[in-house]
Structure formats: structure tokens, C-alpha cells
XYZ file of C-alpha atoms in Angstrom:
93
model
C -26.860 124.467 -12.692
C -25.676 121.328 -14.494
C -28.132 118.606 -15.374
C -28.023 115.473 -13.183
C -26.353 112.404 -14.621
C -28.190 109.065 -14.896
C -26.136 107.723 -11.984
C -27.272 110.603 -9.780
C -30.914 109.987 -10.679
C -30.666 106.254 -9.940
C -28.820 106.655 -6.632
C -31.170 109.386 -5.439
C -34.322 107.464 -6.422
C -33.148 104.232 -4.803
C -32.252 106.122 -1.634
C -35.693 107.711 -1.437
C -37.525 104.417 -1.986
C -35.472 102.259 0.363
C -35.139 104.853 3.126
C -38.894 105.524 3.050
C -39.684 101.820 3.360
C -37.117 101.318 6.124
C -38.300 104.301 8.174
C -41.969 103.354 7.786
C -41.288 99.768 8.862
C -39.071 100.771 11.775
C -41.319 103.544 13.099
C -44.589 101.623 12.580
C -46.418 104.925 12.254
C -49.908 105.110 10.803
C -50.667 108.816 11.213
C -50.655 111.144 8.236
C -48.270 113.578 9.888
C -45.754 110.808 10.669
C -45.863 109.498 7.110
C -45.398 113.056 5.733
C -42.366 113.632 7.982
C -40.827 110.326 6.912
C -41.466 111.091 3.227
C -39.906 114.537 3.551
C -36.864 113.093 5.356
C -36.473 110.433 2.655
C -36.631 113.063 -0.100
C -34.003 115.166 1.656
C -31.765 112.118 2.088
C -32.213 111.159 -1.577
C -31.295 114.688 -2.673
C -28.208 114.614 -0.476
C -27.099 111.275 -1.918
C -27.738 112.387 -5.499
C -25.705 115.569 -5.082
C -22.736 113.812 -3.467
C -22.299 111.225 -6.243
C -18.958 112.094 -7.842
C -19.275 113.744 -11.232
C -17.083 112.596 -14.106
C -14.025 114.797 -14.486
C -13.795 116.668 -17.772
C -11.018 115.481 -20.048
C -8.350 117.981 -20.939
C -6.857 117.396 -24.353
C -3.611 119.146 -25.152
C -3.487 120.419 -28.704
C -0.139 121.376 -30.147
C -0.185 124.127 -32.677
C 2.439 124.228 -35.383
C 5.125 126.797 -34.644
C 4.841 130.080 -36.459
C 7.296 130.990 -39.197
C 8.879 133.625 -36.989
C 9.552 131.044 -34.306
C 11.131 128.577 -36.712
C 13.712 130.962 -38.120
C 15.465 133.644 -36.068
C 15.279 137.197 -37.365
C 18.957 137.389 -38.378
C 18.736 134.161 -40.320
C 15.564 135.371 -42.037
C 17.190 138.685 -43.000
C 20.376 136.955 -44.146
C 18.430 134.475 -46.224
C 16.417 137.221 -47.880
C 19.366 139.551 -48.609
C 21.391 138.871 -51.743
C 24.995 137.836 -51.259
C 27.541 140.547 -52.018
C 29.506 140.094 -55.206
C 33.281 140.404 -54.872
C 34.929 140.941 -58.250
C 38.178 142.594 -59.050
C 37.943 145.583 -61.211
C 39.500 145.135 -64.594
C 42.624 147.234 -64.988
């Protein structure tokens, strides 16, 4: 599992804090069970927000490799360049 980015940590933490405060103020609960339910819901919401923050896309860098010697010169040209030229001389009579 990849490590969370700093943006994910910040968004998730802010969501937990602000949603907990909002739910506690809106519900006006004072019981321990109510506070535990609200805290659990806020943690779940913060986790959801942190996991849905878009991750940076990995960069793809194209690397060109130099062509091989065989690709630069066709086989016939390589053989012709390596073979000595025939000598055409008239025989002395």
C-alpha cells in the first residue's frame, strides 16, 4: 500500500476535526455513546476524504536509445563494404 501524501494527511485531518465539531454542535449530545458514534463517523469520513484526494500521476519519460550498428547499415551494404573490390586487369600477352 502506498504511503499517504502530505495533501491526503491534511485533507483527512481537517475533515475529521471540522466534521466532529459540526456534528457535536448540531446534535447537542452529551452522552458518551453519542460522542463515540460521532467520533467514529468523523474518522470514517476523514478516511474517505483522504483516500479520494487525487494522487499525482507518475511522469513517463521517453528515452531514445541510439540505433544499433546492424540497424544503421543493411546487411548487404555491410557485406559489400567489408568485401574487397575485385581487380580487373588484362593478362599480359
